[in-house]
XYZ file of C-alpha atoms in Angstrom:
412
model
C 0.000 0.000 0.000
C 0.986 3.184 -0.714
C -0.177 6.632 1.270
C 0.734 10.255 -0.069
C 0.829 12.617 2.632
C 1.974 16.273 2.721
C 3.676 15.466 -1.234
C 5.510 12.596 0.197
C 4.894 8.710 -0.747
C 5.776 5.872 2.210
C 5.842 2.667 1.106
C 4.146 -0.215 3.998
C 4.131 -3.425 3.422
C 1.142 -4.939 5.281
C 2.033 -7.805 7.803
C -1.082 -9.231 10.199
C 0.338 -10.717 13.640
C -1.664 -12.977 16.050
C -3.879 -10.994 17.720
C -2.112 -12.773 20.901
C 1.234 -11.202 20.160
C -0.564 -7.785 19.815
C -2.212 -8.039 22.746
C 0.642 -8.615 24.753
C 2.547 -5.872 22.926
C -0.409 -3.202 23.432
C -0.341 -4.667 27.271
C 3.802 -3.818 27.149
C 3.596 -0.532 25.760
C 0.143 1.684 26.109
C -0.725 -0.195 29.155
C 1.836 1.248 31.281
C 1.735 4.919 28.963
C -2.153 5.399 29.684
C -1.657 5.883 33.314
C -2.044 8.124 36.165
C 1.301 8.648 36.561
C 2.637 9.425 33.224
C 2.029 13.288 33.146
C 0.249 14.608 29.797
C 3.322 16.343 28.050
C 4.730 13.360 27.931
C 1.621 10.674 26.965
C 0.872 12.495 23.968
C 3.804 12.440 22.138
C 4.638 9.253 23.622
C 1.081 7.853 22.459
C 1.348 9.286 18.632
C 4.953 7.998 18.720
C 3.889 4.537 19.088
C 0.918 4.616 16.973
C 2.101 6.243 13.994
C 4.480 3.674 12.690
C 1.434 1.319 12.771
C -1.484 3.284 10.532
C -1.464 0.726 7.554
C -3.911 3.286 5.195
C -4.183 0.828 2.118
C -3.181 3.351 -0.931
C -5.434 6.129 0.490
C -4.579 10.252 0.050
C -4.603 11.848 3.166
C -4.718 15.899 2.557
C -5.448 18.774 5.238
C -7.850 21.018 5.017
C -10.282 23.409 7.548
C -13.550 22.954 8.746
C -15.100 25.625 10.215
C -11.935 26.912 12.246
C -10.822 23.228 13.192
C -7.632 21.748 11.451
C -9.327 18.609 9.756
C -7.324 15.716 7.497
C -9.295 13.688 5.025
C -8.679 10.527 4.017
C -9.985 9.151 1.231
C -9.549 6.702 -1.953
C -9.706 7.224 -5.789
C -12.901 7.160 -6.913
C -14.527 8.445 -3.598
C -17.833 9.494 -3.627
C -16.964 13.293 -2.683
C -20.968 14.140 -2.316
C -21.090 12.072 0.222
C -18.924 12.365 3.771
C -18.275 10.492 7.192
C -17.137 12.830 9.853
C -14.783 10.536 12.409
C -13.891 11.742 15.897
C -10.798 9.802 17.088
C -10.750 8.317 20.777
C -7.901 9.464 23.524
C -9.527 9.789 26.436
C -10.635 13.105 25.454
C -6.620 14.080 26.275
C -4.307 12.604 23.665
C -4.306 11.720 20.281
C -5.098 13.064 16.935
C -6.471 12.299 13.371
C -2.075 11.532 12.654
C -3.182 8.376 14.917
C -6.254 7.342 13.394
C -5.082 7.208 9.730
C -4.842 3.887 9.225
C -8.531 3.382 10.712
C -9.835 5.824 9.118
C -8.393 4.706 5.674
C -10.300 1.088 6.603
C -13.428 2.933 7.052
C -13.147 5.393 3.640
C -12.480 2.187 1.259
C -15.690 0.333 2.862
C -17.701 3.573 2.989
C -16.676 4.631 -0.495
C -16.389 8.562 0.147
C -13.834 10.549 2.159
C -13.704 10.362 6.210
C -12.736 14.032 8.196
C -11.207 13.909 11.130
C -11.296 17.032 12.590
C -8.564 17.721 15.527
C -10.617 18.928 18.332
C -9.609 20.662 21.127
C -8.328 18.412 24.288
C -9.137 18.506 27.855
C -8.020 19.666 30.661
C -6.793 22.333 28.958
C -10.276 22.770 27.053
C -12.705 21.123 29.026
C -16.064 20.258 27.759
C -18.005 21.992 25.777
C -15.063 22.327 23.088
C -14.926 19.187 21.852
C -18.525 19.198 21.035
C -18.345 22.878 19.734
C -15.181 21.964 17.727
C -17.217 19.125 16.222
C -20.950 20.465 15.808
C -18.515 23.250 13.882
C -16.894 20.875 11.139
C -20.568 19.095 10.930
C -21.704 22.205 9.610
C -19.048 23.271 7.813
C -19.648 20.191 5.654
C -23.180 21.248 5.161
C -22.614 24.642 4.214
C -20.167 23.753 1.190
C -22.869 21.798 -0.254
C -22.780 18.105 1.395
C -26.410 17.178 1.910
C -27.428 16.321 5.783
C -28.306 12.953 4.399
C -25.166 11.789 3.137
C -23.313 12.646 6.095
C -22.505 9.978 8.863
C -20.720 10.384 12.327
C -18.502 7.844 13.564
C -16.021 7.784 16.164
C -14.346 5.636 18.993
C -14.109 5.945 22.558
C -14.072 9.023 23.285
C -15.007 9.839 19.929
C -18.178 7.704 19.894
C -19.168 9.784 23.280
C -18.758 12.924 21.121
C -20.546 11.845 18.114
C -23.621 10.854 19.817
C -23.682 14.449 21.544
C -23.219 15.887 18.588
C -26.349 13.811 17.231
C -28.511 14.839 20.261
C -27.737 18.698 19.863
C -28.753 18.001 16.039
C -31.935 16.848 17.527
C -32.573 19.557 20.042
C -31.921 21.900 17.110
C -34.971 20.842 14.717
C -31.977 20.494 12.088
C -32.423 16.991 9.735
C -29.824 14.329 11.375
C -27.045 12.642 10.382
C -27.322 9.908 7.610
C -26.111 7.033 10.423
C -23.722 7.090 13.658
C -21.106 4.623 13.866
C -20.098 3.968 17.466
C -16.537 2.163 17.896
C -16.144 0.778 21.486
C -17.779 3.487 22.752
C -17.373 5.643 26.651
C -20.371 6.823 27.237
C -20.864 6.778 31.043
C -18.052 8.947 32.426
C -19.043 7.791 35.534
C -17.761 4.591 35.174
C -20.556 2.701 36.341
C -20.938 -0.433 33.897
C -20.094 -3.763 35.295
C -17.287 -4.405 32.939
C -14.980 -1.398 34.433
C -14.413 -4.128 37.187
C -15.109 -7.269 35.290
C -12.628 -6.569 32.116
C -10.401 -4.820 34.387
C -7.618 -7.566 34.115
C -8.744 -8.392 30.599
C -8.299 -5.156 28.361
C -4.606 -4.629 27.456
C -4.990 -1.155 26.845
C -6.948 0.797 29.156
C -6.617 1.436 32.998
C -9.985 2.527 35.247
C -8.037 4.649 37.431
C -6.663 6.562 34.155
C -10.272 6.532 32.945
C -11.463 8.489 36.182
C -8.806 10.709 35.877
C -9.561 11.890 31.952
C -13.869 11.555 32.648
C -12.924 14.586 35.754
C -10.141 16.691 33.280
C -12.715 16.758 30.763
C -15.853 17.155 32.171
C -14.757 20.333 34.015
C -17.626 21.646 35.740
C -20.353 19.285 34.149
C -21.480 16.765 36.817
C -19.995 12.943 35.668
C -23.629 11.622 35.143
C -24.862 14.767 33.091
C -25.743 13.755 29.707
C -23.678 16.254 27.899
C -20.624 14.376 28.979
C -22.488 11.445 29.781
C -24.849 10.544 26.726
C -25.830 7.014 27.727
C -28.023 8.682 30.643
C -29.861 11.140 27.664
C -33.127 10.645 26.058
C -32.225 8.780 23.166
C -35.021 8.611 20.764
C -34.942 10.104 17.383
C -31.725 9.448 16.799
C -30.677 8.222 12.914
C -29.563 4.481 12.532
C -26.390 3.461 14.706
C -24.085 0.954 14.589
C -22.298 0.112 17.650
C -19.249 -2.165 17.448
C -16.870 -3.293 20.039
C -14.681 -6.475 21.898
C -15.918 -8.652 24.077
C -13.061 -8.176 26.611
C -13.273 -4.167 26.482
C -13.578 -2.894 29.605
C -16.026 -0.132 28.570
C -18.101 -2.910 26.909
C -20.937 -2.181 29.277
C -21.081 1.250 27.969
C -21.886 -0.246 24.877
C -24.596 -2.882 25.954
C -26.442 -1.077 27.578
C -26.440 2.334 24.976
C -27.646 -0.561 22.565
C -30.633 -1.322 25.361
C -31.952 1.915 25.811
C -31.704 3.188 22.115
C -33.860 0.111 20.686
C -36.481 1.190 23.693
C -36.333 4.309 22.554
C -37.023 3.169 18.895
C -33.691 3.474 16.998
C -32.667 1.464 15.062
C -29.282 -0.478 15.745
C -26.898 -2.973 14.497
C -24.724 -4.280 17.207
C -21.834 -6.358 16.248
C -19.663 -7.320 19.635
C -16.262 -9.543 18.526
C -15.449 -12.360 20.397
C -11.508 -11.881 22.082
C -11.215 -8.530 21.660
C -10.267 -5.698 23.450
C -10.589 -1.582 23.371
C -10.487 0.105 20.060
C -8.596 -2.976 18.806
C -9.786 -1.495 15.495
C -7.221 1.150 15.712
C -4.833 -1.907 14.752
C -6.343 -2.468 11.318
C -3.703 -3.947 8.430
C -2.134 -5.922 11.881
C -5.273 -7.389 13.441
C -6.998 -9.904 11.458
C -9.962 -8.760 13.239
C -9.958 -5.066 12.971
C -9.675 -5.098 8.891
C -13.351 -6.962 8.673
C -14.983 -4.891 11.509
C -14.118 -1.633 9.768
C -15.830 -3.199 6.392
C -19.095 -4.382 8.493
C -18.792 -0.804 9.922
C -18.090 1.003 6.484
C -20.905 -1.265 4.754
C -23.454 -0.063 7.300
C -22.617 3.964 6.979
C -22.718 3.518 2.969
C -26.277 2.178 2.671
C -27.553 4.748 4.920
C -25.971 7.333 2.969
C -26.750 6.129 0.036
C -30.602 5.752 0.828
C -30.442 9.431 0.472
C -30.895 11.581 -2.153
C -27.619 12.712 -3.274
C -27.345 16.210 -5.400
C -27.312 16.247 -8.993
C -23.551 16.225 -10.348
C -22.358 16.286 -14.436
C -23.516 14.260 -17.185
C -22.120 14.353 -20.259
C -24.366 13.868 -23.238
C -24.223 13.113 -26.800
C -25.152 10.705 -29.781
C -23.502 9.084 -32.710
C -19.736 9.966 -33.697
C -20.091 13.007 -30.585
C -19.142 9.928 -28.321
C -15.964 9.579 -29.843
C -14.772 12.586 -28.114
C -15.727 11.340 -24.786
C -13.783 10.052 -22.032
C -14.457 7.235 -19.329
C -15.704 7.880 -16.442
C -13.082 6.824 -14.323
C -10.690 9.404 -16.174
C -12.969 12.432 -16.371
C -12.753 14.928 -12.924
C -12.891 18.578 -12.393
C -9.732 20.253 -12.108
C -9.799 21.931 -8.896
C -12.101 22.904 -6.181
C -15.714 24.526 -5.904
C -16.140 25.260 -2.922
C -14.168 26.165 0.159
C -13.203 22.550 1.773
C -11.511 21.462 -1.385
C -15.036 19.459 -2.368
C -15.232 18.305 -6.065
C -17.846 17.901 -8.541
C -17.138 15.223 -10.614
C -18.849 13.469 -13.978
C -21.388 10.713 -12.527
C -21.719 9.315 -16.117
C -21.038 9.732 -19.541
C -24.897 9.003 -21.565
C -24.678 8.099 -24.982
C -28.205 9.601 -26.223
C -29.756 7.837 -29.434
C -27.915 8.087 -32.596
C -25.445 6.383 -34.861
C -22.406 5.048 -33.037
C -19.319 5.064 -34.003
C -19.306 0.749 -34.718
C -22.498 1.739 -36.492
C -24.642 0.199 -33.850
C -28.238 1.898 -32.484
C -27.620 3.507 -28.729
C -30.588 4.748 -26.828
C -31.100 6.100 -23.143
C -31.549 3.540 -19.969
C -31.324 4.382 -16.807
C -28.011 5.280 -15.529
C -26.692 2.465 -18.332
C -25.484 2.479 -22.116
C -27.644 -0.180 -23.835
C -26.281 -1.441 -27.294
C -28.541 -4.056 -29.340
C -25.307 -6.550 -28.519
C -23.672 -5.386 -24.963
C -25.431 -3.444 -22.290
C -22.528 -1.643 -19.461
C -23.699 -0.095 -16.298
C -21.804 1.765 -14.170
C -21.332 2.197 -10.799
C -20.639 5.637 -10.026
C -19.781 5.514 -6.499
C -17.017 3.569 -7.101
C -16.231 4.922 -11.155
C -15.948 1.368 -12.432
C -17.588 -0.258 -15.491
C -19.590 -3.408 -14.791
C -19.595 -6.013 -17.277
C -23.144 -7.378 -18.323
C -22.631 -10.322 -17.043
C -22.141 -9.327 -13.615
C -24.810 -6.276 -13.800
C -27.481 -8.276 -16.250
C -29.693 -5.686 -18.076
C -30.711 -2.176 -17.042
C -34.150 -3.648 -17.025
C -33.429 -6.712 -14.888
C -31.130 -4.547 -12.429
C -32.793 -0.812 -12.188
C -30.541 1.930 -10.073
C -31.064 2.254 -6.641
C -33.006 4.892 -5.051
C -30.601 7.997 -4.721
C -28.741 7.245 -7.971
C -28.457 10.351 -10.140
C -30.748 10.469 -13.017
């Protein structure tokens, strides 16, 4: 895989090790790191030092950009669907790390969700206690939506402290009267800074990464002078209903797995709908590891998967076509090679050509073309194309426009 960051190209070479070995090499090294004793200034270099070297981003781009006044890097894959977004919020405790960690992750989750992820670097506690985080946040959300990204085709996802974020960010969206978030994607989620689930005790011996007592000490720095059980810090104790589709993933032996369970409860009571998908052996934010876990690779895809049919059960906004009949097709290029030059509008978001629609005429073999939906039907060969992904499917893997119709959302 190869990843292109600020102009330079870095060569990995993907390697997956038994998820034993990791575990007793994210026991060695974060384990003792993520503690009370280890003062900030030195965790979060220490932290980004040790999980830099391991973001395996499988060919993705990874540029920088700004969304409303927050420092954001995208990630993203050729032929990304730029009308469509997920916003990630990366986990830390709400005190360390950064989108530089999360790369690799993130580049998991753009290839299965087939359009670019943002992570925006909000601000961390204690030095900006809550609400910043959330304000930081709520401000990229709408940045998104103001350069032309429709509500609809933008998910949330985060982890940890991430997933706490995004489903505050989803309640104030609510309390608003604004139209939600296409889906929220919820990666081994702290939602109960008050550390009351049974697994803080029960998993205490069995997560390799995370410590309670460090977990008190980051719920107090960044609550500041919220109570622990308010739901602004604490979302599992808010009214939950209303809230768009979720997807909550996590390990087994997580010791914030609770937090997770019982979110899962009280949103289905409420009426949401939710996917739940807990993995047998594993521990916190494992997925961070993806390209070294087996595990975290196929959990990013059931994750990615989920956030791309809700976003693509919306309506996304008309793009380019590019029209013509008879020999004015033999001027026309794929559409995997035809793009927009630069920008059009301020957050470095593209238009690009959705398809290229031969209208009815004489072609260039001196065969009859006529219109189908989102296809190019020949008397002899019919191609479709996907255009989330810009690749040509063969007939007979897409059958006939008329046997296979687009989906709802697809551009006309």
């Amino acid at each position: 895989a190869t990843v292109r960051a600020s102009g330079e190209g870095v060569s990995v070479i993907p390697v997956t090790i038994p998820a034993p070995v990791l575990r007793a090499a994210v026991r060695a090294t974060f384990h003792p790191v993520l503690s009370r004793g280890v003062p900030l200034r030195l965790q979060r270099p220490l932290t980004e030092a040790l999980l830099r070297p391991l973001a395996v981003t499988r060919g993705a781009h990874i540029r920088s950009t700004n969304l409303g006044g927050v420092p954001t890097e995208v990630v993203e894959h050729d032929g990304a669907d730029r009308s469509a977004a997920v916003v990630y919020l990366h986990g830390g405790g709400f005190t360390t790390l950064s989108p530089v960690t999360h790369r690799g992750l993130a580049a998991h989750l753009a290839l299965a969700a087939g359009c670019p992820v943002y992570l925006p670097r909000y601000r961390l506690a204690p030095e900006h206690p809550c609400p910043a985080a959330l304000e930081d946040a709520l401000a990229a959300h709408q940045a998104l939506l103001t350069s032309g990204c429709p509500p609809g085709r933008v998910a949330l996802a985060g982890d940890s402290a991430g997933a706490n974020l995004i489903v505050a960010v989803a309640l104030r969206l609510r309390e608003r009267g604004g139209p939600p978030a296409a889906a929220l994607g919820l990666i081994s989620p702290w939602l109960d800074l008050t550390l009351s689930g049974p697994s803080v005790t029960a998993e205490a011996a069995g997560d390799p990464l995370l410590k309670p007592s460090w977990l008190r000490l980051c719920a107090r720095r960044y609550a500041g002078v919220h109570a622990l059980d308010d739901p602004t810090v604490s979302p599992l104790f808010a009214d939950l209903h209303g809230l768009p589709p979720v997807f909550v993933q996590g390990g087994a032996n997580d010791v914030l797995v609770s937090d997770a369970d019982r979110f899962v409860e009280r949103a289905r009571a409420s009426g949401v709908r939710v996917e739940h998908d807990r993995v047998e052996g594993m521990w916190h934010d494992f997925q961070v590891l993806a390209g070294l876990l087996a595990a975290a690779g196929p959990a990013l895809a059931r994750l990615g998967t989920f956030l791309r049919t809700c976003i693509e059960g919306s309506p996304r906004p008309p793009s380019v076509a590019i029209m013509g009949g008879g020999l004015a097709r033999l001027g026309m290029a794929s559409p995997s090679s035809t793009r927009p030059a630069g920008p059009v509008t301020g957050d470095g978001v593209e238009r690009r050509v959705d398809a290229i629609i031969y209208g009815t005429g004489f072609s260039a073999n001196g065969s009859n073309t006529k219109l189908g939906s989102g296809s190019i039907v020949h008397r002899r060969r019919t191609r479709r194309f996907d255009t989330a992904a810009h690749r040509a499917v063969s007939p007979e893997a897409a059958g006939t426009a008329a046997e296979h119709p687009e989906p709802a959302g697809a551009p006309g």
